[in-house]
Short mmCIF file of C-alpha atoms in Angstrom, two decimals:
data_model
loop_
_atom_site.label_atom_id
_atom_site.label_comp_id
_atom_site.label_asym_id
_atom_site.label_seq_id
_atom_site.Cartn_x
_atom_site.Cartn_y
_atom_site.Cartn_z
CA MET A 1 0.00 -0.07 -0.10
CA PRO A 2 2.91 2.55 0.64
CA GLU A 3 4.50 1.77 -2.41
CA LEU A 4 0.82 2.59 -4.44
CA ALA A 5 0.47 5.72 -2.74
CA ALA A 6 3.92 7.17 -3.57
CA ALA A 7 3.13 5.56 -7.29
CA LEU A 8 -0.21 7.78 -7.12
CA GLN A 9 1.21 10.75 -5.53
CA THR A 10 3.99 11.13 -8.30
CA VAL A 11 1.73 10.42 -11.27
CA TYR A 12 -1.16 12.73 -9.89
CA VAL A 13 -0.84 16.41 -10.24
CA SER A 14 -3.36 18.41 -8.41
CA PRO A 15 -5.15 20.81 -10.63
CA ARG A 16 -3.82 24.16 -8.83
CA ARG A 17 -0.50 22.81 -9.51
CA ARG A 18 -1.33 22.28 -13.14
CA LEU A 19 -2.47 25.83 -13.44
CA ARG A 20 0.48 27.59 -11.81
CA PRO A 21 2.86 27.90 -14.82
CA ALA A 22 -0.18 29.03 -17.06
CA VAL A 23 -0.87 32.09 -14.96
CA PRO A 24 2.75 33.71 -15.29
CA ARG A 25 2.52 32.90 -18.88
CA ALA A 26 -1.04 34.44 -19.33
CA VAL A 27 0.30 37.76 -17.52
CA LEU A 28 3.31 37.63 -19.92
CA TYR A 29 1.15 37.27 -23.10
CA VAL A 30 -0.94 40.28 -21.85
CA LEU A 31 2.19 42.40 -21.34
CA LEU A 32 3.38 41.60 -24.94
CA VAL A 33 0.19 42.56 -26.19
CA VAL A 34 0.12 45.66 -24.54
CA GLY A 35 3.45 46.44 -25.38
CA GLY A 36 2.83 45.53 -29.16
CA LEU A 37 -0.26 48.03 -29.10
CA ALA A 38 1.58 50.74 -27.70
CA MET A 39 4.33 50.28 -30.27
CA LEU A 40 1.81 49.90 -33.18
CA PHE A 41 -0.06 53.23 -32.13
CA PRO A 42 2.23 55.62 -33.71
CA PHE A 43 2.12 53.88 -36.99
CA ALA A 44 -1.80 54.02 -36.69
CA TRP A 45 -1.68 57.54 -35.87
CA MET A 46 0.72 58.34 -38.74
CA VAL A 47 -1.82 56.86 -40.91
CA SER A 48 -4.94 58.49 -39.51
CA THR A 49 -3.16 61.68 -39.48
CA SER A 50 -2.17 60.88 -43.70
CA LEU A 51 -5.83 60.68 -44.34
CA LYS A 52 -7.57 63.73 -42.69
CA PRO A 53 -8.08 67.05 -44.42
CA ASP A 54 -6.10 70.21 -43.13
CA LEU A 55 -9.02 71.15 -40.55
CA ALA A 56 -9.12 67.65 -39.14
CA VAL A 57 -5.50 67.24 -38.10
CA PHE A 58 -5.72 69.53 -35.17
CA GLN A 59 -9.31 68.76 -34.22
CA THR A 60 -9.94 68.38 -30.40
CA PRO A 61 -10.59 65.77 -29.10
CA PRO A 62 -8.25 64.09 -31.79
CA GLN A 63 -9.81 61.30 -33.67
CA LEU A 64 -7.95 58.04 -34.59
CA ILE A 65 -10.60 57.26 -37.18
CA PRO A 66 -11.78 59.96 -39.61
CA LYS A 67 -15.08 61.01 -39.62
CA PRO A 68 -16.14 61.20 -42.14
CA PHE A 69 -13.87 58.74 -43.80
CA PRO A 70 -12.34 60.67 -46.77
CA ALA A 71 -11.52 58.77 -50.01
CA VAL A 72 -8.81 60.69 -50.69
CA GLU A 73 -5.18 60.36 -52.67
CA LEU A 74 -2.21 60.42 -50.23
CA LEU A 75 0.18 62.95 -51.81
CA ASP A 76 -0.76 63.65 -55.46
CA ARG A 77 -4.14 64.97 -54.75
CA ARG A 78 -2.71 68.52 -54.08
CA ALA A 79 0.18 67.78 -56.97
CA ARG A 80 2.16 69.71 -54.51
CA VAL A 81 5.38 67.42 -55.07
CA PRO A 82 6.12 64.68 -57.26
CA VAL A 83 5.88 62.03 -54.79
CA TRP A 84 6.07 59.22 -57.37
CA ARG A 85 9.11 60.50 -58.92
CA PHE A 86 10.79 60.36 -55.22
CA LEU A 87 9.44 56.99 -54.76
CA ILE A 88 10.96 55.90 -58.63
CA ASN A 89 14.41 57.71 -57.69
CA SER A 90 14.77 56.01 -54.18
CA ALA A 91 13.66 52.45 -55.24
CA LEU A 92 16.14 52.92 -58.43
CA VAL A 93 19.04 53.90 -56.15
CA ALA A 94 18.30 50.95 -53.54
CA VAL A 95 18.02 48.45 -55.49
CA ILE A 96 21.04 49.28 -57.88
CA SER A 97 23.20 50.00 -54.47
CA THR A 98 22.06 46.92 -52.58
CA ALA A 99 23.12 44.88 -55.76
CA LEU A 100 26.73 46.47 -55.98
CA GLN A 101 27.05 46.04 -52.10
CA VAL A 102 26.00 42.50 -51.83
CA GLY A 103 28.14 41.36 -54.81
CA THR A 104 31.43 43.36 -53.74
CA SER A 105 31.09 42.57 -49.84
CA ALA A 106 30.60 38.72 -50.80
CA MET A 107 33.48 38.68 -53.10
CA ALA A 108 35.72 40.58 -50.46
CA ALA A 109 34.37 38.10 -47.71
CA TYR A 110 35.47 34.72 -49.77
CA ALA A 111 38.56 36.25 -50.27
CA PHE A 112 39.31 37.26 -46.89
CA ALA A 113 37.87 33.97 -45.77
CA ARG A 114 39.16 31.32 -48.16
CA LEU A 115 42.36 33.06 -50.08
CA LYS A 116 45.32 33.06 -47.47
CA PHE A 117 48.03 35.54 -48.49
CA ARG A 118 50.36 37.51 -46.55
CA GLY A 119 48.71 40.56 -44.50
CA SER A 120 45.35 39.25 -45.24
CA ASN A 121 44.11 39.29 -41.73
CA THR A 122 45.97 42.52 -41.24
CA LEU A 123 44.43 44.15 -44.18
CA PHE A 124 40.87 42.84 -43.12
CA LEU A 125 41.46 44.55 -39.94
CA LEU A 126 42.61 47.87 -41.63
CA TYR A 127 39.16 47.32 -43.68
CA LEU A 128 37.24 47.20 -40.44
CA THR A 129 38.42 50.27 -39.09
CA THR A 130 36.49 52.14 -41.83
CA LEU A 131 33.26 51.57 -39.50
CA MET A 132 34.86 53.46 -36.96
CA VAL A 133 35.16 56.71 -39.20
CA PRO A 134 31.83 58.67 -39.01
CA PHE A 135 30.47 59.55 -42.62
CA GLN A 136 30.26 63.33 -41.69
CA VAL A 137 34.02 63.28 -41.68
CA THR A 138 34.26 62.03 -44.93
CA ILE A 139 31.28 63.89 -46.96
CA VAL A 140 33.63 66.86 -47.92
CA PRO A 141 36.59 64.92 -49.63
CA LEU A 142 33.72 62.39 -51.23
CA PHE A 143 31.87 65.68 -52.45
CA ILE A 144 35.37 66.87 -54.00
CA GLU A 145 35.71 63.51 -55.61
CA MET A 146 32.14 63.20 -57.02
CA LYS A 147 32.87 66.81 -58.32
CA TYR A 148 35.96 65.42 -60.20
CA LEU A 149 34.08 62.52 -61.86
CA HIS A 150 31.27 64.96 -62.89
CA PHE A 151 29.01 62.99 -60.69
CA VAL A 152 27.58 65.83 -58.86
CA ASN A 153 23.45 65.80 -59.05
CA SER A 154 23.32 62.41 -61.18
CA TYR A 155 22.45 59.00 -60.29
CA PRO A 156 25.94 57.87 -60.27
CA GLY A 157 26.57 60.13 -57.67
CA LEU A 158 23.91 58.94 -55.39
CA ILE A 159 25.24 55.21 -55.99
CA VAL A 160 29.01 55.05 -56.43
CA PRO A 161 29.70 56.16 -52.77
CA SER A 162 27.43 52.63 -51.51
CA ILE A 163 29.02 50.17 -53.75
CA ALA A 164 31.09 48.92 -51.06
CA SER A 165 30.70 47.74 -47.45
CA ALA A 166 33.04 46.82 -44.52
CA TYR A 167 30.01 45.73 -42.42
CA GLY A 168 28.70 43.46 -45.29
CA THR A 169 32.11 42.23 -45.68
CA PHE A 170 32.38 41.39 -42.06
CA LEU A 171 29.16 39.75 -41.97
CA LEU A 172 29.85 37.55 -45.01
CA ARG A 173 33.06 36.25 -43.99
CA GLN A 174 31.87 35.03 -40.72
CA ALA A 175 29.25 33.09 -42.72
CA PHE A 176 32.06 31.69 -45.09
CA LEU A 177 34.10 30.58 -42.39
CA SER A 178 31.45 28.58 -41.13
CA LEU A 179 31.26 26.34 -43.74
CA PRO A 180 33.15 23.13 -43.62
CA ALA A 181 36.44 23.41 -45.70
CA GLU A 182 36.08 19.84 -47.20
CA LEU A 183 33.38 20.78 -49.58
CA GLU A 184 35.78 23.21 -51.17
CA GLU A 185 38.62 20.60 -50.81
CA ALA A 186 36.53 18.21 -52.75
CA ALA A 187 35.91 20.70 -55.57
CA PHE A 188 39.37 21.62 -55.91
CA VAL A 189 40.25 17.94 -56.55
CA ASP A 190 37.67 17.53 -59.16
CA GLY A 191 39.59 20.73 -61.06
CA ALA A 192 37.18 23.45 -60.00
CA SER A 193 38.77 27.08 -59.69
CA HIS A 194 38.17 29.57 -56.79
CA TRP A 195 35.28 31.32 -58.88
CA THR A 196 33.55 28.33 -59.34
CA VAL A 197 33.43 27.27 -55.64
CA PHE A 198 32.49 30.77 -54.73
CA ALA A 199 29.61 30.95 -57.21
CA ARG A 200 28.50 27.34 -57.38
CA ILE A 201 29.14 26.19 -53.69
CA ALA A 202 30.05 28.87 -51.38
CA LEU A 203 27.30 31.54 -52.20
CA PRO A 204 24.36 29.32 -52.49
CA LEU A 205 25.31 27.77 -48.66
CA VAL A 206 25.29 31.37 -47.28
CA ARG A 207 21.96 32.38 -48.73
CA PRO A 208 20.66 33.66 -45.29
CA SER A 209 23.43 35.68 -44.72
CA LEU A 210 23.26 37.11 -48.26
CA ALA A 211 19.63 37.87 -47.87
CA THR A 212 20.08 39.72 -44.34
CA PHE A 213 22.74 41.83 -45.80
CA ALA A 214 20.63 42.75 -48.47
CA VAL A 215 17.75 43.47 -46.24
CA LEU A 216 20.08 46.09 -44.32
CA SER A 217 21.63 47.61 -47.34
CA PHE A 218 18.09 48.08 -48.88
CA ILE A 219 16.93 49.76 -45.72
CA ALA A 220 20.19 51.67 -44.88
CA SER A 221 19.90 52.93 -48.64
CA TRP A 222 16.30 53.62 -48.59
CA ASN A 223 16.38 55.94 -45.63
CA SER A 224 19.39 57.86 -46.36
CA PHE A 225 19.18 61.35 -45.73
CA LEU A 226 22.44 63.37 -45.78
CA TRP A 227 24.55 62.17 -48.76
CA PRO A 228 21.24 62.91 -51.05
CA LEU A 229 20.83 66.08 -49.62
CA VAL A 230 24.48 67.20 -50.60
CA ILE A 231 24.98 65.30 -54.04
CA ILE A 232 21.52 66.40 -55.46
CA SER A 233 20.10 69.76 -56.04
CA SER A 234 17.47 69.08 -58.72
CA GLU A 235 13.73 67.90 -57.86
CA LYS A 236 13.68 65.36 -60.53
CA LEU A 237 16.63 63.38 -58.72
CA MET A 238 15.56 63.80 -55.48
CA THR A 239 14.96 60.82 -53.06
CA LEU A 240 11.87 60.49 -50.99
CA PRO A 241 13.67 61.21 -47.62
CA VAL A 242 15.05 64.40 -49.12
CA GLY A 243 11.93 65.22 -51.00
CA LEU A 244 9.52 64.73 -47.95
CA SER A 245 12.08 67.16 -45.91
CA ASN A 246 10.65 69.84 -48.42
CA LEU A 247 7.16 69.27 -47.23
CA GLN A 248 7.83 71.09 -44.24
CA GLY A 249 7.55 75.21 -44.69
CA GLU A 250 8.98 78.09 -42.70
CA HIS A 251 5.75 79.07 -41.18
CA LEU A 252 3.21 76.22 -41.92
CA THR A 253 3.74 72.57 -42.21
CA ALA A 254 0.88 70.37 -43.79
CA TRP A 255 1.33 67.65 -41.39
CA ASN A 256 -1.25 65.38 -43.26
CA LEU A 257 0.88 65.58 -46.52
CA VAL A 258 4.38 64.46 -44.04
CA MET A 259 2.40 61.78 -42.61
CA ALA A 260 1.04 60.46 -45.87
CA GLY A 261 4.69 60.74 -47.29
CA ALA A 262 6.03 58.62 -44.09
CA THR A 263 3.31 56.27 -44.73
CA ILE A 264 4.37 55.66 -48.22
CA SER A 265 8.21 55.47 -46.85
CA VAL A 266 7.72 52.88 -44.44
CA LEU A 267 5.82 50.61 -46.66
CA PRO A 268 8.26 48.80 -48.74
CA ILE A 269 10.41 48.43 -45.74
CA LEU A 270 8.18 46.91 -44.02
CA LEU A 271 7.08 44.66 -47.15
CA VAL A 272 10.78 43.55 -47.51
CA TYR A 273 11.32 42.79 -43.75
CA LEU A 274 8.07 40.40 -43.89
CA VAL A 275 9.13 38.71 -47.01
CA ALA A 276 12.66 38.13 -45.59
CA GLN A 277 12.29 38.15 -41.47
CA LYS A 278 12.90 34.25 -41.41
CA GLN A 279 16.12 34.82 -43.71
CA ILE A 280 17.07 37.41 -41.42
CA VAL A 281 17.10 35.71 -38.24
CA ARG A 282 18.72 32.81 -39.49
CA GLY A 283 21.29 34.75 -41.34
CA PHE A 284 22.41 36.30 -38.03
CA VAL A 285 22.43 32.82 -36.40
CA LEU A 286 24.65 31.28 -39.00
CA SER A 287 26.81 34.34 -39.20
CA GLY A 288 27.91 33.72 -35.42
CA VAL A 289 28.57 30.18 -35.42
CA LYS A 290 32.52 30.50 -36.09
CA GLY A 291 34.99 33.00 -36.58
#
């Protein structure tokens, strides 16, 4: 009998003890929901303000959902700024800049990870030190260089300074170092060159890291403001952040137009992140395995 009672005691768990772990978890879920709503509220207010007419922006008490709900076109309804031109410019510059950064960073990362030569580690460390130099320090000599190349107020002037990335080289180098060397050695035995190994073996295996860096590069280029402001003076070549800054007047600002432009600028970044979020997480995990 004592053995049977002990066995029943180990198997039987009271309902109160079963509910104990669920209570903290429920509280955690409530806190997460409240925190999520708190972070989403500014975005909801931004979209709401973009849909309001001028007089409703400063209405008291404020309304999150405009009444009546206006069927308006966000920015071009007043034709104050060529917002779709700004959007095309930003997309063109961001896509080309991202493609060039991913290509150059991948080749440099593979060279630093697999091609051993004298001074490679020292050269890599010197390359990484450029991350500690603020962009504001190099903007004047960079502008002078673009002037001598006749790239001022042009698409090449927007794209050329961002064709290389020290951070991308570091991120992808860590990904290449995590790959087993036996795969490359087997390819070399079969007569493959470094370029074949890089293009057909190494790149497909580090696809998550490539996607991660591509998303980060796209976001950085899309949100870039200082360099386009310095290098571009024509309204036809302005990117979206620079074009939106022109909406703020000296004495009066149309906040509904500013919020509308901000909404348009956020949507592409949100879509890119939602599509590639799994690759981003996996890329960061794989990039930190070795190195």
